[in-house]
mmCIF file of C-alpha atoms in Angstrom:
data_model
loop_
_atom_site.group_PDB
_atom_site.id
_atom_site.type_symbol
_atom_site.label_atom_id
_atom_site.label_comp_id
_atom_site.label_asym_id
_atom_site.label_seq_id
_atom_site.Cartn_x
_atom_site.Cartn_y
_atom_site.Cartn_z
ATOM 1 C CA UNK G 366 -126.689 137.081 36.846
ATOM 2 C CA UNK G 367 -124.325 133.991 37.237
ATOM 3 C CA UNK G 368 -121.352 133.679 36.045
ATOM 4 C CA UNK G 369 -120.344 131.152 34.041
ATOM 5 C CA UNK G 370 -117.086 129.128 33.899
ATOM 6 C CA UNK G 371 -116.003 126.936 31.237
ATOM 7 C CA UNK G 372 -117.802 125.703 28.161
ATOM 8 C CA UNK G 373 -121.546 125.961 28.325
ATOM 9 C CA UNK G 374 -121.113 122.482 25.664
ATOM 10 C CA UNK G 375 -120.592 119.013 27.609
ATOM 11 C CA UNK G 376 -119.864 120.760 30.360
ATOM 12 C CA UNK G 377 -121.128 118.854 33.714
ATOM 13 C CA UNK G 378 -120.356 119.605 37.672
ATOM 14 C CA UNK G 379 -117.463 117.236 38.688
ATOM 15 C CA UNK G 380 -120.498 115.602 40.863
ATOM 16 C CA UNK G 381 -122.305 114.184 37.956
ATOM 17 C CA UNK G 382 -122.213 110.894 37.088
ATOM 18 C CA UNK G 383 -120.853 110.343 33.247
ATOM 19 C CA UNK G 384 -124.431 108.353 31.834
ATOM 20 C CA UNK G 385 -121.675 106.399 29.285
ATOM 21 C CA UNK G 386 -118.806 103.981 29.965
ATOM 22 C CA UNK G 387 -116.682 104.020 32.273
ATOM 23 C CA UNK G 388 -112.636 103.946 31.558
ATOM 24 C CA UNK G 389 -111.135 100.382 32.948
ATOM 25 C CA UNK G 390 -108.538 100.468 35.782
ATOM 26 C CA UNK G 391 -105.142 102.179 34.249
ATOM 27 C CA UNK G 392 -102.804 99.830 35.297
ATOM 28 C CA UNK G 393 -105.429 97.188 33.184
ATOM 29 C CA UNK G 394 -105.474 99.145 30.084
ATOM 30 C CA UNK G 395 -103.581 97.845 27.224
ATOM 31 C CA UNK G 396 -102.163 101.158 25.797
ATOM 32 C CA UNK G 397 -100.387 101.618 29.163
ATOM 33 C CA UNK G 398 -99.001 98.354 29.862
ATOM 34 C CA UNK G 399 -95.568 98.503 28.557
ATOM 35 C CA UNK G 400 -95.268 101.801 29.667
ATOM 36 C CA UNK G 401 -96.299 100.975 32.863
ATOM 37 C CA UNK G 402 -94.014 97.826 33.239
ATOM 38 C CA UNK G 403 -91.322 100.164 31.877
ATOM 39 C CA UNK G 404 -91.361 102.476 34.974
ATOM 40 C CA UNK G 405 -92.049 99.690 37.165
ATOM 41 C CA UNK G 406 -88.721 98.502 36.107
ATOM 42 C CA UNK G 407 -86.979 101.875 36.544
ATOM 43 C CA UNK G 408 -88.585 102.283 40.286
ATOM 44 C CA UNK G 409 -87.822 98.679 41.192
ATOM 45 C CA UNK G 410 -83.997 99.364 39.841
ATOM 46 C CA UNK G 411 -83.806 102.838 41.475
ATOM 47 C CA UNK G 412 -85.271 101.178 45.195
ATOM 48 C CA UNK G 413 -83.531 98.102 44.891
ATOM 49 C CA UNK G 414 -80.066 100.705 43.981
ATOM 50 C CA UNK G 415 -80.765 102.929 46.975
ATOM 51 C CA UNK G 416 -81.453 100.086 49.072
ATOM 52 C CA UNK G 417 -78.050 98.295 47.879
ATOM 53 C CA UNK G 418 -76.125 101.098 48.350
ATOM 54 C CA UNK G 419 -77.345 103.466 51.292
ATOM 55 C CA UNK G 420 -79.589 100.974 53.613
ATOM 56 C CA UNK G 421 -78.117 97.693 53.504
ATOM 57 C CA UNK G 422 -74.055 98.793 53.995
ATOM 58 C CA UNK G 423 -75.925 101.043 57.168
ATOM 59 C CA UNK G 424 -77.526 97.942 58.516
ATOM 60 C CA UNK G 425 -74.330 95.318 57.218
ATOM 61 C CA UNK G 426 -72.743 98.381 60.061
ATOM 62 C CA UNK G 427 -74.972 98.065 63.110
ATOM 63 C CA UNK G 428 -74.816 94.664 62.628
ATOM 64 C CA UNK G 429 -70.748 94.199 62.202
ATOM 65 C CA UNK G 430 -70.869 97.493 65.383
ATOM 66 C CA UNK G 431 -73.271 95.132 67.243
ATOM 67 C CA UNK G 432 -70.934 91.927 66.582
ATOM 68 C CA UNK G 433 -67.820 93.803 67.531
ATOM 69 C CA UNK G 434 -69.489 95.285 70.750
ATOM 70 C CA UNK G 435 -70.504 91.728 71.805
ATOM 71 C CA UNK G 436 -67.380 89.991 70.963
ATOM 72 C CA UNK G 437 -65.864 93.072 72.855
ATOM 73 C CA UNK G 438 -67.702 92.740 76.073
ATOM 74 C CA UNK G 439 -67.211 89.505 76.214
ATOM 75 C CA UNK G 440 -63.700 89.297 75.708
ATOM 76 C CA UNK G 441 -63.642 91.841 78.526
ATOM 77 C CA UNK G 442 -65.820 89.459 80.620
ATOM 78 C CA UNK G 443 -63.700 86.896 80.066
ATOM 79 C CA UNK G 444 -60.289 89.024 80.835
ATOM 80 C CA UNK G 445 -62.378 90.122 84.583
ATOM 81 C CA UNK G 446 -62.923 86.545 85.051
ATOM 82 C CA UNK G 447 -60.027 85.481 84.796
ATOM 83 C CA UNK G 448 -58.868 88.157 87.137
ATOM 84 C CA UNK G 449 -61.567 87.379 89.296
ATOM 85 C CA UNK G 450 -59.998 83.859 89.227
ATOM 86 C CA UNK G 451 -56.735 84.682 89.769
ATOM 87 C CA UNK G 452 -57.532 86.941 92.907
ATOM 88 C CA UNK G 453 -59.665 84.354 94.379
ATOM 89 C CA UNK G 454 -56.719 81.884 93.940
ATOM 90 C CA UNK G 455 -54.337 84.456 95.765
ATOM 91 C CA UNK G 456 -57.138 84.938 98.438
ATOM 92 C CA UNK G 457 -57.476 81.582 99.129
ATOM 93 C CA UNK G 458 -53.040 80.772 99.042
ATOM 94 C CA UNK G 459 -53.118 83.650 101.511
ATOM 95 C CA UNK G 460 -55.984 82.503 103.476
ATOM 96 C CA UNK G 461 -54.612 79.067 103.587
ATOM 97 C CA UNK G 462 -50.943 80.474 105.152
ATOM 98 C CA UNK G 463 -52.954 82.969 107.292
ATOM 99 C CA UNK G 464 -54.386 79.559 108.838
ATOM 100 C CA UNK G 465 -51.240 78.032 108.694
ATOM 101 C CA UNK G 466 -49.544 80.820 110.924
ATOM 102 C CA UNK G 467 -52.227 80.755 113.386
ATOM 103 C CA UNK G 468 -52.029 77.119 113.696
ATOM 104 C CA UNK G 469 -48.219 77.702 114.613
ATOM 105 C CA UNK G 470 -48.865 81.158 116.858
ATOM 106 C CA UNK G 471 -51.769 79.265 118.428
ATOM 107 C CA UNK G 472 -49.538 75.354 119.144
ATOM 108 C CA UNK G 473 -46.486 77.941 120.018
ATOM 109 C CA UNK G 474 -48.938 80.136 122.669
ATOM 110 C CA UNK G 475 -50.295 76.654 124.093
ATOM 111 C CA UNK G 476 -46.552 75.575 124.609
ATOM 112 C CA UNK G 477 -45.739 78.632 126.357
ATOM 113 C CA UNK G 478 -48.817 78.848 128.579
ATOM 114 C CA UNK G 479 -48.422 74.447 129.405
ATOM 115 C CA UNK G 480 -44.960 75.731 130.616
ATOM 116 C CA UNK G 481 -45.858 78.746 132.680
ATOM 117 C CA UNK G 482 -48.519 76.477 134.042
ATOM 118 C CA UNK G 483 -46.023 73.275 135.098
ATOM 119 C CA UNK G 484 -43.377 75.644 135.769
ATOM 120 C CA UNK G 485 -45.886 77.122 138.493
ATOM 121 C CA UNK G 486 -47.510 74.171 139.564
ATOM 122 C CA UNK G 487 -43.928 72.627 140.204
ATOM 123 C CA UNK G 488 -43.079 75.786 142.090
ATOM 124 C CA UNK G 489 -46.635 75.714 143.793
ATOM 125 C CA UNK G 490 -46.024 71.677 144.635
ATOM 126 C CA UNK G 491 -42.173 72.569 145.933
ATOM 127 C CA UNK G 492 -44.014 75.220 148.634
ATOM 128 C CA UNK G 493 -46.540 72.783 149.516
ATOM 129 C CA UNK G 494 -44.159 70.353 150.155
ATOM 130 C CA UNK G 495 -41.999 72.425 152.208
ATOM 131 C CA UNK G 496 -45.398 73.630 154.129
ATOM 132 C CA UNK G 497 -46.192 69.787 154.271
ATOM 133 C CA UNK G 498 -43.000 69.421 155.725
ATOM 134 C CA UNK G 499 -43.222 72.740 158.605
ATOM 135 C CA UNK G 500 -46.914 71.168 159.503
ATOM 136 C CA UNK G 501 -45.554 67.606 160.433
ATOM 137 C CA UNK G 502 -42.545 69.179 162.295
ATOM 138 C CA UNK G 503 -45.394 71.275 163.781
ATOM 139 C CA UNK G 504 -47.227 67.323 164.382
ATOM 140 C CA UNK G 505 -44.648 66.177 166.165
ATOM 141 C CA UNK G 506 -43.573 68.309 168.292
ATOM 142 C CA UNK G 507 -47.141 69.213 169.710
ATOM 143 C CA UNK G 508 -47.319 65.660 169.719
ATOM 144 C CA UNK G 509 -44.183 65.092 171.558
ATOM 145 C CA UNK G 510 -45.875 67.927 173.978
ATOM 146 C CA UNK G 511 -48.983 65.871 174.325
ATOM 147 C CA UNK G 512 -47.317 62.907 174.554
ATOM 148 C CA UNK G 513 -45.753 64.669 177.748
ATOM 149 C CA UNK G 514 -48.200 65.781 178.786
ATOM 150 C CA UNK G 515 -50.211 62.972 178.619
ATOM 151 C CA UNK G 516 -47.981 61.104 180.884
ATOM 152 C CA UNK G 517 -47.888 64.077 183.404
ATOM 153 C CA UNK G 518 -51.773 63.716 183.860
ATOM 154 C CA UNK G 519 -51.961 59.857 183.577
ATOM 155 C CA UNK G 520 -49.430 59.555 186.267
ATOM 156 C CA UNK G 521 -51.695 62.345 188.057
ATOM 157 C CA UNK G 522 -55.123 60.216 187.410
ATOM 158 C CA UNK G 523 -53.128 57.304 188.514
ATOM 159 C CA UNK G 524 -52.252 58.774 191.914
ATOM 160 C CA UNK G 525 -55.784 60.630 192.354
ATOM 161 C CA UNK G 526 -57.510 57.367 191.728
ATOM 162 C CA UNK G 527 -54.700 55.159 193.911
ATOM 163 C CA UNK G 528 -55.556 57.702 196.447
ATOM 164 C CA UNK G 529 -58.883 57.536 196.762
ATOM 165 C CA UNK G 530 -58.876 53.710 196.821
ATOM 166 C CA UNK G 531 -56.443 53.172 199.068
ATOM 167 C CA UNK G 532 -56.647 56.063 200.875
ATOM 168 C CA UNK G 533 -52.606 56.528 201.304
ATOM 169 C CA UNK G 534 -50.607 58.478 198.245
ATOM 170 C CA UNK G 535 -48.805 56.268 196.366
ATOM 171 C CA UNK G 536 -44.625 56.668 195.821
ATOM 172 C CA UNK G 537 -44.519 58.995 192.706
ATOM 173 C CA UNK G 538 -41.519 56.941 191.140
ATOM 174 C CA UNK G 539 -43.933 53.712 191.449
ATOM 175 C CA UNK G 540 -46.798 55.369 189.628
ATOM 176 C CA UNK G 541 -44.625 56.783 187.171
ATOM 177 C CA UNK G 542 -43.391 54.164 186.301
ATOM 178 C CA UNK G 543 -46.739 52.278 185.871
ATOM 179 C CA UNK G 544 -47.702 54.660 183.332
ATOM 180 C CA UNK G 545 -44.529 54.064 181.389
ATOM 181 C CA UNK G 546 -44.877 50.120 181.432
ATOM 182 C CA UNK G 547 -49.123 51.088 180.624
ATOM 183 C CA UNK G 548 -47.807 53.317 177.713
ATOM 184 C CA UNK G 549 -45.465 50.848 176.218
ATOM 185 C CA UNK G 550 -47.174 48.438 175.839
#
C-alpha cells in the first residue's frame, strides 16, 4: 500500500492549482508595507555605509594612485626633455666649434699647400730659367758655328760657281771677301 505523507485533510500536490484567490504581490500587500520600507531603509543604509566606507576611499585611491602616476611620468618627461634639450644644445655648441676648427685646419692646410706649391713653382721657374739660359748659350754658339760655317761654304759655292763660269779659280781673298760684303749687308 502507499504511504501517505502529511494530512489526508486539504492536503493537495504542490502541482495543483489553489481553485480560490490568489495572495497579491508581497511587496503590494498592506500588512507588509511598513515593514518592508523599514528594511528597505536598513539595506539602503547598510549598502550606502559599505559603499562610503570600503568602495569609494578604494576607488578615491586608484584614482589619487592614477593622478600621482600621471603627474609623475610627466614630470619625469618633462625633466628628460629638458635633458634632451640641454644635450642637443651642447651637441650643436660642439658641432658648431668642431666646424669652426676645421674651417681653420682646412684655410691653415690650404696656406701651407699654396706655399709648398709657389715655393716649388719659383724653384721650378729659377731651373727653367737657368736651362733657358744654357739653351741660348747652346743657340749661339751653334749659331756662331753655322754662321762659320756658312761663310766657309758660301765662299766655297762662290768659287765653284766663279769657276765654272769663268773657267779660271778666282783669288780666295777676293771671294772671301765678297761673301763678307754679301753677308753684311
Amino acid at each position: 500500500m502507499a504511504e501517505s505523507h502529511g494530512n489526508a485533510q486539504g492536503t493537495t500536490a504542490h502541482t495543483e492549482a489553489d481553485g480560490g484567490h490568489k495572495a497579491p504581490f508581497p511587496p503590494f500587500q498592506k500588512e507588509t508595507f511598513a515593514s518592508q520600507l523599514v528594511s528597505l531603509t536598513i539595506t539602503f543604509v547598510a549598502l550606502y555605509m559599505i559603499s562610503a566606507r570600503v568602495a569609494l576611499p578604494r576607488v578615491r585611491q586608484t584614482i589619487d594612485d592614477r593622478q600621482n602616476t600621471i603627474e609623475g611620468d610627466l614630470a619625469r618627461a618633462q625633466k628628460l626633455k629638458d635633458e634632451s634639450d640641454g644635450a642637443l644644445k651642447a651637441y650643436e655648441t660642439e658641432l658648431a666649434a668642431a666646424r669652426t676648427r676645421a674651417q681653420a685646419i682646412s684655410n691653415d692646410t690650404r696656406e701651407k699647400l699654396n706655399a709648398a706649391a709657389d715655393a716649388e713653382r719659383k724653384a721650378l721657374e729659377e731651373r727653367l730659367s737657368v736651362k733657358l739660359a744654357d739653351a741660348e748659350k747652346t743657340i749661339a754658339s751653334t749659331r756662331a758655328a753655322a754662321m762659320s760655317n756658312v761663310r766657309g761654304i758660301a765662299s766655297d759655292a762662290a768659287t765653284a760657281i766663279v769657276q765654272q763660269l769663268t773657267g779660271a779659280t778666282p783669288d780666295p781673298k777676293l771671294v772671301d771677301g765678297a761673301v763678307e760684303a754679301s753677308m753684311k749687308g
